Amino acid sequence: MIQQRATQDYHTIPGPKGLPFFGVLNARPDTLNFYRNMHAQFGELTRYEAFKKFEWYFVAHPEDIEQVMLGSTDVYYKGIGWNRVRMVLGDGLLVSEAGLHRRQRRIMLPAFNKCYHENYAQTMVGVINSTLEEWRLKARSGEAFDMAEEMMRLALMNVGSTMFGSDMRDYAAPMGEALHTILHWVHLRAVSMEAWRGRKQFEAALANLHGLIDRIIAARRVHHRNGETFDDVLDLLLLAQDEETGEPLSDALVRDEIVTMIVAGHETAAVGLTWTWHLLSQNPQCAQQLREEIDGALNGRQPTMADLPAMPFLKMTVQEGMRLYPPVWGISRQLTEPTAIRGYELPAKAILVIFPYVTHRHPEFWDNPDQFDPERFNAERSTGRPRFAYFPFGGGQRMCLGAAFAMLETQLIVAMTMQQFHVDVVPGHPVEPALYPSLRLKHGLDVTLRER
């Protein structure tokens, strides 16, 4: 990481001129293209205003993003832009700060080591197989269905079954309904002045979600009183003790962590998978190449974690999908002190905005950046690419702990689905990004299945 030195006044940073007081109101349907165009017009660092209270800076170059993502969390903290997320996640790992975040990360890290992933893979295969059996009826009837909804349901069951030891079939429907209401309201609060209209529904849905999680925790406490323990994240949290005080985590903090893992663990994976199905439908030659690789590696049997290295095109396909449509489409940090970036000293309280969606299409680092091309992730073409030219899971101390989990889950779902079915997007179905907390498809993705 290059140490920056300030040589220029931040007031001279180029940027668009906005309206008096309101500045640039960028929460609009074309936000992604708005930032792409701003990058093309003004360069790697852009200064703009969105209301007069704060200074906003759009950071686009991988070197500068590396400085922000790897810099001290005492300087680059989550800040004001995460307030609405905290309403849902409380003090969970995704939004906690400073010492609390470091303590939580130490506690959580063992759950995501290689041993756990091998156990997770076995459980996921069983959950995925059950879902594919349900889909067989849809394939035989020719019924169209929303793959986005199915990916949400499947990812939610995977999270529950692997991380909490619970059969999510009893919880998936009410949790899914609550999460839909919660995330929809968070989205409205970010882009609309009328989010107050859904506040009561949001609060009721959040209370329902908390109630469901409290039931899971209470059931596990009963097992503990009977002398039973489990190798999963829930037990890790419930049995964890603070290294300094020896005190356990409070039930409220355990619940915040579970909400965080449910939201982050199913939403982003499901969204990434849905975009992958769309991209494969638009690129049938890639889909055929992927199908042949899967058939050759597995020869009709169910995959294991050990099979994944034999399917490199599968991994590259998933990576390319997340390059073009990163589920986490935007990241923000707020400065606690004056800090130099790209030769400018930015003021304390400045808000830095980073868009993986834009940097993942940066023409300096990606040839034909809008084209779907999984081979760009092969070893030869990846050589020399800056670390933060591609960062779908963030980076630094706040890099997503579940990155390997998500990659494992996504590859298993794609491989097992393509073994058994052709996935066909309904002709004419509209495809448009929607800026929820993750980069969803606005109209879902209606598909039909054909058995192989």
XYZ file of N, CA and C in Angstrom, residues 88-306:
657
model
N -31.161 -2.867 11.232
C -31.483 -4.284 11.028
C -30.480 -5.185 11.730
N -29.193 -4.881 11.588
C -28.149 -5.788 12.046
C -27.652 -5.490 13.451
N -28.091 -4.385 14.055
C -27.665 -4.071 15.410
C -26.158 -3.923 15.494
N -25.540 -4.683 16.404
C -24.091 -4.644 16.572
C -23.423 -5.852 15.938
N -24.040 -6.416 14.887
C -23.451 -7.561 14.210
C -22.124 -7.220 13.562
N -21.380 -8.251 13.192
C -20.015 -8.103 12.693
C -19.928 -7.166 11.499
N -20.935 -7.164 10.637
C -20.878 -6.373 9.410
C -20.811 -4.881 9.683
N -21.411 -4.424 10.786
C -21.508 -2.985 11.022
C -20.843 -2.532 12.311
N -20.380 -3.448 13.147
C -19.744 -3.045 14.398
C -18.418 -2.337 14.121
N -17.940 -1.583 15.091
C -16.746 -0.772 14.908
C -15.679 -1.124 15.948
N -14.434 -0.761 15.617
C -13.289 -0.735 16.532
C -13.130 -2.023 17.322
N -13.024 -1.897 18.659
C -12.712 -3.041 19.496
C -13.758 -4.131 19.437
N -15.028 -3.761 19.394
C -16.092 -4.766 19.312
C -15.960 -5.583 18.040
N -15.669 -4.917 16.928
C -15.521 -5.632 15.666
C -14.353 -6.605 15.729
N -13.223 -6.171 16.268
C -12.056 -7.061 16.353
C -12.339 -8.268 17.228
N -13.056 -8.068 18.338
C -13.389 -9.185 19.226
C -14.328 -10.165 18.532
N -15.345 -9.635 17.855
C -16.291 -10.505 17.155
C -15.591 -11.308 16.060
N -14.695 -10.658 15.345
C -14.014 -11.346 14.246
C -13.156 -12.502 14.770
N -12.483 -12.289 15.889
C -11.693 -13.375 16.485
C -12.587 -14.560 16.858
N -13.749 -14.260 17.376
C -14.657 -15.323 17.797
C -15.211 -16.075 16.593
N -15.522 -15.354 15.514
C -16.188 -15.943 14.355
C -15.239 -16.711 13.443
N -13.974 -16.312 13.402
C -13.051 -16.844 12.406
C -12.961 -18.372 12.401
N -12.927 -19.054 13.551
C -12.808 -20.512 13.505
C -13.939 -21.210 12.763
N -15.111 -20.590 12.705
C -16.242 -21.224 12.032
C -16.059 -21.300 10.534
N -15.110 -20.548 9.993
C -14.960 -20.482 8.545
C -13.646 -21.101 8.067
N -13.014 -21.932 8.917
C -11.785 -22.579 8.468
C -12.104 -23.761 7.563
N -11.077 -24.372 6.995
C -11.260 -25.402 5.967
C -12.053 -26.592 6.475
N -11.828 -27.009 7.715
C -12.533 -28.153 8.260
C -14.041 -27.929 8.217
N -14.457 -26.731 8.611
C -15.882 -26.439 8.594
C -16.411 -26.434 7.168
N -15.632 -25.941 6.220
C -16.117 -25.904 4.843
C -16.390 -27.299 4.312
N -15.554 -28.269 4.677
C -15.793 -29.639 4.216
C -17.112 -30.175 4.773
N -17.376 -29.843 6.040
C -18.656 -30.246 6.609
C -19.811 -29.515 5.932
N -19.608 -28.218 5.668
C -20.644 -27.431 5.017
C -20.988 -28.014 3.649
N -19.982 -28.422 2.889
C -20.211 -28.923 1.542
C -21.140 -30.134 1.558
N -20.909 -31.056 2.477
C -21.758 -32.241 2.558
C -23.204 -31.866 2.849
N -23.396 -30.930 3.773
C -24.749 -30.499 4.118
C -25.406 -29.778 2.946
N -24.650 -28.892 2.291
C -25.204 -28.159 1.147
C -25.673 -29.094 0.051
N -24.883 -30.108 -0.252
C -25.250 -31.038 -1.328
C -26.602 -31.677 -1.033
N -26.842 -32.040 0.227
C -28.134 -32.613 0.576
C -29.277 -31.625 0.400
N -29.081 -30.383 0.822
C -30.115 -29.359 0.687
C -30.385 -29.065 -0.786
N -29.323 -28.927 -1.570
C -29.476 -28.634 -3.003
C -30.198 -29.777 -3.704
N -29.833 -31.004 -3.380
C -30.455 -32.157 -4.025
C -31.958 -32.201 -3.755
N -32.356 -31.883 -2.530
C -33.789 -31.859 -2.210
C -34.522 -30.806 -3.042
N -33.891 -29.658 -3.212
C -34.504 -28.598 -4.022
C -34.622 -29.020 -5.477
N -33.589 -29.662 -6.016
C -33.626 -30.095 -7.410
C -34.728 -31.134 -7.633
N -34.989 -31.968 -6.641
C -36.080 -32.933 -6.763
C -37.421 -32.212 -6.865
N -37.586 -31.120 -6.114
C -38.806 -30.312 -6.225
C -38.907 -29.673 -7.607
N -37.780 -29.243 -8.144
C -37.788 -28.601 -9.460
C -38.157 -29.570 -10.583
N -37.938 -30.849 -10.348
C -38.235 -31.820 -11.406
C -39.703 -31.754 -11.820
N -40.570 -31.528 -10.854
C -41.990 -31.390 -11.171
C -42.246 -30.146 -12.015
N -41.540 -29.070 -11.719
C -41.685 -27.850 -12.515
C -41.199 -28.091 -13.941
N -40.103 -28.817 -14.069
C -39.565 -29.095 -15.407
C -40.556 -29.911 -16.229
N -41.170 -30.906 -15.621
C -42.081 -31.785 -16.366
C -43.387 -31.091 -16.731
N -43.777 -30.093 -15.927
C -44.998 -29.353 -16.243
C -44.742 -28.184 -17.181
N -43.460 -27.811 -17.340
C -43.134 -26.640 -18.157
C -43.456 -25.335 -17.472
N -43.699 -25.383 -16.170
C -44.091 -24.203 -15.406
C -42.938 -23.208 -15.298
N -43.224 -21.948 -15.567
C -42.226 -20.893 -15.355
C -42.256 -20.468 -13.893
N -41.090 -20.131 -13.351
C -41.012 -19.676 -11.965
C -39.878 -18.668 -11.848
N -39.891 -17.942 -10.738
C -38.896 -16.880 -10.519
C -37.645 -17.489 -9.892
N -36.574 -17.570 -10.672
C -35.337 -18.144 -10.169
C -34.749 -17.295 -9.039
N -34.981 -15.981 -9.051
C -34.482 -15.130 -7.972
C -35.076 -15.554 -6.635
N -36.373 -15.812 -6.608
C -37.020 -16.258 -5.374
C -36.507 -17.622 -4.951
N -36.327 -18.516 -5.920
C -35.835 -19.853 -5.596
C -34.414 -19.820 -5.052
N -33.580 -18.945 -5.611
C -32.219 -18.830 -5.111
C -32.215 -18.268 -3.686
N -33.105 -17.326 -3.402
C -33.213 -16.804 -2.041
C -33.600 -17.921 -1.075
N -34.590 -18.715 -1.468
C -35.064 -19.794 -0.594
C -33.978 -20.844 -0.386
N -33.311 -21.240 -1.456
C -32.276 -22.260 -1.359
C -31.091 -21.764 -0.526
N -30.663 -20.519 -0.762
C -29.537 -19.980 -0.007
C -29.876 -19.843 1.468
N -31.112 -19.483 1.771
C -31.531 -19.363 3.162
C -31.505 -20.726 3.857
N -31.962 -21.767 3.170
C -31.925 -23.110 3.749
C -30.487 -23.574 3.942
N -29.607 -23.219 3.011
C -28.202 -23.588 3.168
C -27.579 -22.924 4.389
N -27.860 -21.626 4.568
C -27.323 -20.920 5.725
C -27.818 -21.570 7.013
N -29.119 -21.830 7.085
C -29.671 -22.414 8.301
C -29.126 -23.792 8.586
N -29.049 -24.617 7.562
C -28.640 -26.006 7.758
C -27.161 -26.136 8.083
N -26.336 -25.302 7.487
C -24.895 -25.437 7.692
C -24.381 -24.649 8.878
N -24.967 -23.487 9.135
C -24.397 -22.606 10.146
C -25.130 -22.644 11.471
N -26.392 -23.058 11.462
C -27.155 -23.065 12.696
C -27.689 -24.444 13.049
N -27.378 -25.451 12.236
C -27.799 -26.802 12.543
C -29.298 -26.978 12.542
N -30.024 -26.097 11.911
C -31.487 -26.168 11.906
C -31.987 -26.552 10.530
N -33.046 -27.327 10.488
C -33.713 -27.606 9.227
C -34.549 -26.389 8.880
N -34.101 -25.633 7.906
C -34.730 -24.350 7.619
C -36.078 -24.479 6.917
N -36.521 -25.689 6.628
C -37.823 -25.821 5.957
C -38.945 -25.270 6.832
N -38.781 -25.367 8.151
C -39.799 -24.819 9.047
C -39.678 -23.307 9.198
N -38.497 -22.793 8.902
C -38.242 -21.371 9.126
C -38.126 -20.569 7.836
N -37.863 -21.249 6.711
C -37.525 -20.536 5.478
C -38.632 -19.593 5.038
N -39.877 -20.070 5.038
C -40.977 -19.229 4.545
C -41.189 -17.990 5.413
N -41.371 -18.128 6.744
C -41.564 -16.904 7.544
C -40.335 -16.008 7.576
N -39.138 -16.612 7.594
C -37.930 -15.786 7.561
C -37.820 -15.055 6.233
N -38.080 -15.768 5.141
C -38.007 -15.145 3.827
C -38.971 -13.985 3.693
N -40.190 -14.161 4.211
C -41.189 -13.095 4.147
C -40.755 -11.892 4.978
N -40.248 -12.157 6.186
C -39.782 -11.059 7.040
C -38.608 -10.333 6.401
N -37.655 -11.090 5.860
C -36.479 -10.472 5.244
C -36.864 -9.633 4.035
N -37.831 -10.107 3.254
C -38.273 -9.331 2.087
C -38.807 -7.971 2.522
N -39.637 -7.963 3.554
C -40.201 -6.701 4.043
C -39.113 -5.797 4.610
N -38.210 -6.380 5.384
C -37.138 -5.599 6.011
C -36.237 -4.960 4.968
N -35.755 -5.762 4.024
C -34.814 -5.248 3.029
C -35.489 -4.274 2.069
N -36.778 -4.513 1.784
C -37.511 -3.582 0.916
C -37.613 -2.211 1.586
N -37.855 -2.195 2.885
C -37.961 -0.909 3.574
C -36.605 -0.215 3.650
N -35.539 -0.978 3.916
C -34.197 -0.388 3.926
C -33.899 0.247 2.573
N -34.292 -0.441 1.510
C -34.113 0.101 0.159
C -34.902 1.394 -0.014
N -36.166 1.401 0.396
C -36.994 2.597 0.254
C -36.419 3.759 1.053
N -35.911 3.466 2.226
C -35.357 4.530 3.064
C -34.147 5.180 2.409
N -33.457 4.415 1.587
C -32.277 4.950 0.920
C -32.631 5.797 -0.293
N -33.747 5.492 -0.956
C -34.019 6.140 -2.240
C -35.293 6.969 -2.260
N -36.070 6.951 -1.194
C -37.375 7.604 -1.238
C -37.588 8.473 -0.003
N -38.361 9.534 -0.164
C -38.733 10.384 0.961
C -39.985 9.855 1.661
N -40.553 8.741 1.169
C -41.811 8.236 1.708
C -41.646 6.894 2.421
N -40.427 6.601 2.874
C -40.203 5.325 3.549
C -41.012 5.217 4.842
N -41.413 6.362 5.405
C -42.200 6.334 6.639
C -43.483 5.537 6.467
N -43.964 5.431 5.221
C -45.227 4.718 4.990
C -45.129 3.246 5.375
N -43.932 2.671 5.240
C -43.781 1.252 5.544
C -43.089 0.981 6.860
N -42.942 2.003 7.716
C -42.172 1.841 8.952
C -42.804 0.791 9.875
N -44.125 0.803 10.021
C -44.773 -0.150 10.922
C -44.603 -1.583 10.421
N -44.719 -1.772 9.110
C -44.527 -3.112 8.550
C -43.090 -3.585 8.752
N -42.148 -2.656 8.585
C -40.740 -2.984 8.825
C -40.524 -3.416 10.266
N -41.029 -2.646 11.208
C -40.836 -2.973 12.613
C -41.476 -4.307 12.971
N -42.652 -4.584 12.398
C -43.312 -5.865 12.668
C -42.515 -7.026 12.086
N -41.977 -6.836 10.879
C -41.183 -7.898 10.247
C -39.901 -8.153 11.025
N -39.248 -7.076 11.512
C -38.022 -7.238 12.283
C -38.322 -7.963 13.598
N -39.456 -7.637 14.226
C -39.848 -8.328 15.455
C -40.118 -9.807 15.177
N -40.737 -10.106 14.031
C -40.990 -11.511 13.670
C -39.678 -12.260 13.459
N -38.728 -11.618 12.767
C -37.441 -12.258 12.531
C -36.723 -12.513 13.852
N -36.734 -11.521 14.734
C -36.109 -11.706 16.042
C -36.775 -12.847 16.811
N -38.093 -12.933 16.710
C -38.804 -14.005 17.397
C -38.412 -15.380 16.894
N -38.266 -15.522 15.590
C -37.844 -16.800 15.018
C -36.442 -17.170 15.484
N -35.554 -16.199 15.500
C -34.180 -16.473 15.938
C -34.139 -16.797 17.417
N -34.960 -16.104 18.220
C -35.017 -16.420 19.645
C -35.447 -17.864 19.867
N -36.340 -18.355 19.004
C -36.772 -19.760 19.123
C -35.620 -20.708 18.830
N -34.812 -20.378 17.819
C -33.656 -21.214 17.486
C -32.664 -21.228 18.646
N -32.411 -20.043 19.219
C -31.482 -19.952 20.347
C -32.010 -20.734 21.548
N -33.303 -20.564 21.844
C -33.891 -21.258 23.000
C -33.801 -22.769 22.832
N -34.052 -23.251 21.599
C -33.966 -24.700 21.360
C -32.547 -25.198 21.567
N -31.554 -24.409 21.158
C -30.175 -24.821 21.338
C -29.783 -24.806 22.823
N -30.312 -23.848 23.575
C -30.032 -23.808 25.006
C -30.517 -25.095 25.686
N -31.636 -25.615 25.220
C -32.156 -26.873 25.773
C -31.166 -27.997 25.513
N -30.622 -28.066 24.305
C -29.611 -29.083 23.996
C -28.403 -28.955 24.914
N -27.981 -27.713 25.156
C -26.824 -27.495 26.019
C -27.093 -27.992 27.432
N -28.297 -27.748 27.949
C -28.627 -28.208 29.300
C -28.642 -29.730 29.380
N -28.886 -30.375 28.242
C -28.870 -31.838 28.181
C -27.481 -32.388 27.858
N -26.477 -31.492 27.831
C -25.113 -31.930 27.609
C -24.730 -32.107 26.148
N -25.558 -31.638 25.221
C -25.285 -31.788 23.791
C -24.634 -30.510 23.249
N -23.653 -30.689 22.383
C -23.038 -29.558 21.690
C -22.951 -29.868 20.200
N -22.737 -28.823 19.395
C -22.740 -28.959 17.941
C -21.556 -28.191 17.355
N -21.051 -28.675 16.226
C -19.957 -27.998 15.532
C -20.518 -27.015 14.511
N -21.066 -25.910 14.972
C -21.587 -24.905 14.052
C -21.412 -23.518 14.657
N -21.777 -22.523 13.898
C -21.563 -21.136 14.320
C -22.424 -20.785 15.521
N -23.622 -21.291 15.574
C -24.498 -20.968 16.692
C -23.880 -21.412 18.017
N -23.356 -22.623 18.074
C -22.694 -23.066 19.294
C -21.453 -22.229 19.585
N -20.729 -21.891 18.544
C -19.533 -21.076 18.719
C -19.888 -19.758 19.400
N -21.001 -19.162 18.980
C -21.422 -17.886 19.553
C -21.949 -18.055 20.975
N -22.766 -19.068 21.182
C -23.382 -19.248 22.489
C -22.380 -19.664 23.560
N -21.332 -20.362 23.148
C -20.345 -20.851 24.108
C -19.091 -19.975 24.184
N -19.043 -18.940 23.340
C -17.861 -18.072 23.300
C -17.736 -17.255 24.582
N -16.495 -16.964 24.954
C -16.216 -16.112 26.107
C -15.232 -15.030 25.712
N -15.429 -13.859 26.265
C -14.509 -12.749 26.021
C -13.133 -13.101 26.574
N -12.079 -12.904 25.760
C -10.734 -13.273 26.185
C -10.277 -12.501 27.415
N -10.743 -11.268 27.562
C -10.279 -10.436 28.666
C -11.109 -10.616 29.928
N -12.433 -10.703 29.784
C -13.301 -10.745 30.957
C -13.828 -12.135 31.278
N -13.788 -13.026 30.302
C -14.356 -14.348 30.510
C -15.868 -14.376 30.409
N -16.477 -13.232 30.097
C -17.932 -13.150 30.003
C -18.408 -13.700 28.652
N -19.555 -14.377 28.631
C -20.121 -14.838 27.348
C -20.759 -13.678 26.601
N -21.019 -13.902 25.317
C -21.763 -12.914 24.543
C -23.201 -12.868 25.042
N -23.768 -11.691 25.069
C -25.172 -11.575 25.454
C -26.056 -12.190 24.380
N -27.259 -12.604 24.768
C -28.183 -13.159 23.784
C -28.520 -12.136 22.701
N -28.550 -10.861 23.097
C -28.856 -9.819 22.108
C -27.765 -9.755 21.048
N -26.492 -9.851 21.458
C -25.401 -9.800 20.490
C -25.362 -11.073 19.652
N -25.650 -12.214 20.273
C -25.736 -13.458 19.505
C -26.804 -13.319 18.428
N -27.933 -12.746 18.797
C -29.018 -12.570 17.819
C -28.598 -11.621 16.702
N -27.880 -10.542 17.039
C -27.402 -9.626 16.001
C -26.478 -10.344 15.025
N -25.618 -11.219 15.558
C -24.705 -11.959 14.679
C -25.481 -12.911 13.777
N -26.502 -13.548 14.309
C -27.293 -14.474 13.500
C -28.038 -13.723 12.403
N -28.634 -12.579 12.756
C -29.311 -11.769 11.735
C -28.316 -11.375 10.650
N -27.111 -10.970 11.062
C -26.089 -10.577 10.090
C -25.768 -11.722 9.150
N -25.589 -12.923 9.687
C -25.219 -14.057 8.844
C -26.367 -14.504 7.953
N -27.593 -14.385 8.447
C -28.736 -14.735 7.608
C -28.838 -13.764 6.435
N -28.745 -12.455 6.747
C -28.878 -11.446 5.689
C -27.709 -11.537 4.713
N -26.478 -11.479 5.271
C -25.302 -11.472 4.400
C -25.077 -12.830 3.759
N -25.415 -13.896 4.468
C -25.107 -15.232 3.976
C -26.051 -15.752 2.935
N -27.261 -15.215 2.861
C -28.180 -15.728 1.835
C -28.469 -14.700 0.753
N -28.555 -13.431 1.128
C -28.909 -12.391 0.155
C -27.867 -12.274 -0.954
N -26.600 -12.120 -0.581
C -25.572 -11.893 -1.599
C -25.343 -13.126 -2.465
N -25.355 -14.316 -1.848
C -25.170 -15.543 -2.632
C -26.308 -15.727 -3.614
N -27.528 -15.517 -3.157
C -28.692 -15.700 -4.025
C -28.690 -14.716 -5.189
N -28.324 -13.467 -4.896
C -28.286 -12.452 -5.953
C -27.208 -12.789 -6.977
N -26.011 -13.171 -6.496
C -24.942 -13.546 -7.420
C -25.331 -14.721 -8.300
N -25.995 -15.708 -7.728
C -26.442 -16.872 -8.500
C -27.461 -16.481 -9.561
N -28.383 -15.622 -9.202
C -29.421 -15.231 -10.165
C -28.808 -14.522 -11.368
N -27.870 -13.611 -11.116
C -27.189 -12.946 -12.232
C -26.404 -13.953 -13.073
N -25.830 -14.969 -12.428
C -25.087 -15.985 -13.176
C -26.004 -16.738 -14.123
N -27.206 -17.082 -13.675
C -28.155 -17.772 -14.573
C -28.538 -16.872 -15.754
N -28.726 -15.599 -15.469
C -29.019 -14.666 -16.571
C -27.877 -14.627 -17.576
N -26.653 -14.494 -17.091
C -25.500 -14.381 -17.986
C -25.280 -15.654 -18.786
N -25.463 -16.803 -18.169
C -25.314 -18.059 -18.909
C -26.388 -18.196 -19.986
N -27.592 -17.703 -19.701
C -28.649 -17.769 -20.724
C -28.325 -16.880 -21.911
N -27.560 -15.800 -21.669
C -27.181 -14.891 -22.738
C -25.934 -15.350 -23.486
N -25.254 -16.347 -22.950
C -23.996 -16.827 -23.529
C -24.013 -18.356 -23.618
N -24.782 -18.895 -24.537
C -24.969 -20.353 -24.606
C -23.684 -21.128 -24.853
N -22.707 -20.554 -25.549
C -21.446 -21.271 -25.754
C -20.709 -21.462 -24.432
N -20.721 -20.442 -23.584
C -20.112 -20.571 -22.264
C -20.868 -21.610 -21.435
N -22.202 -21.584 -21.535
C -23.002 -22.552 -20.786
C -22.665 -23.970 -21.222
N -22.492 -24.186 -22.527
C -22.159 -25.525 -23.017
C -20.767 -25.950 -22.558
N -19.806 -25.036 -22.609
C -18.458 -25.344 -22.129
C -18.486 -25.720 -20.646
N -19.269 -24.987 -19.878
C -19.378 -25.268 -18.446
C -20.034 -26.626 -18.218
N -21.077 -26.923 -18.973
C -21.782 -28.204 -18.843
C -20.847 -29.370 -19.147
N -20.052 -29.221 -20.180
C -19.117 -30.296 -20.545
C -18.058 -30.496 -19.465
N -17.586 -29.404 -18.866
C -16.596 -29.528 -17.799
C -17.200 -30.259 -16.602
N -18.419 -29.877 -16.217
C -19.081 -30.505 -15.065
C -19.307 -31.989 -15.319
N -19.798 -32.327 -16.510
C -20.046 -33.734 -16.842
C -18.754 -34.537 -16.811
N -17.687 -33.952 -17.348
C -16.412 -34.664 -17.390
C -15.821 -34.889 -16.018
N -15.971 -33.901 -15.135
C -15.379 -34.007 -13.797
C -16.185 -34.911 -12.878
N -17.498 -34.894 -13.015
C -18.352 -35.604 -12.056
C -18.889 -36.937 -12.581
N -19.009 -37.066 -13.896
C -19.492 -38.322 -14.491
C -20.808 -38.774 -13.863
N -21.704 -37.820 -13.631
C -23.046 -38.150 -13.168
C -23.227 -38.233 -11.670
N -22.172 -38.201 -10.884
C -22.326 -38.307 -9.429
C -22.414 -36.914 -8.804
N -22.832 -36.879 -7.538
C -22.919 -35.611 -6.833
C -21.520 -35.095 -6.494
N -21.333 -33.785 -6.524
C -19.995 -33.227 -6.269
C -19.640 -33.238 -4.793
N -18.361 -33.214 -4.536
C -17.821 -32.974 -3.203
C -16.925 -31.750 -3.279
N -16.485 -31.280 -2.146
C -15.577 -30.141 -2.136
C -14.293 -30.462 -2.886
N -13.855 -31.721 -2.818
C -12.611 -32.127 -3.475
C -12.708 -32.084 -4.993
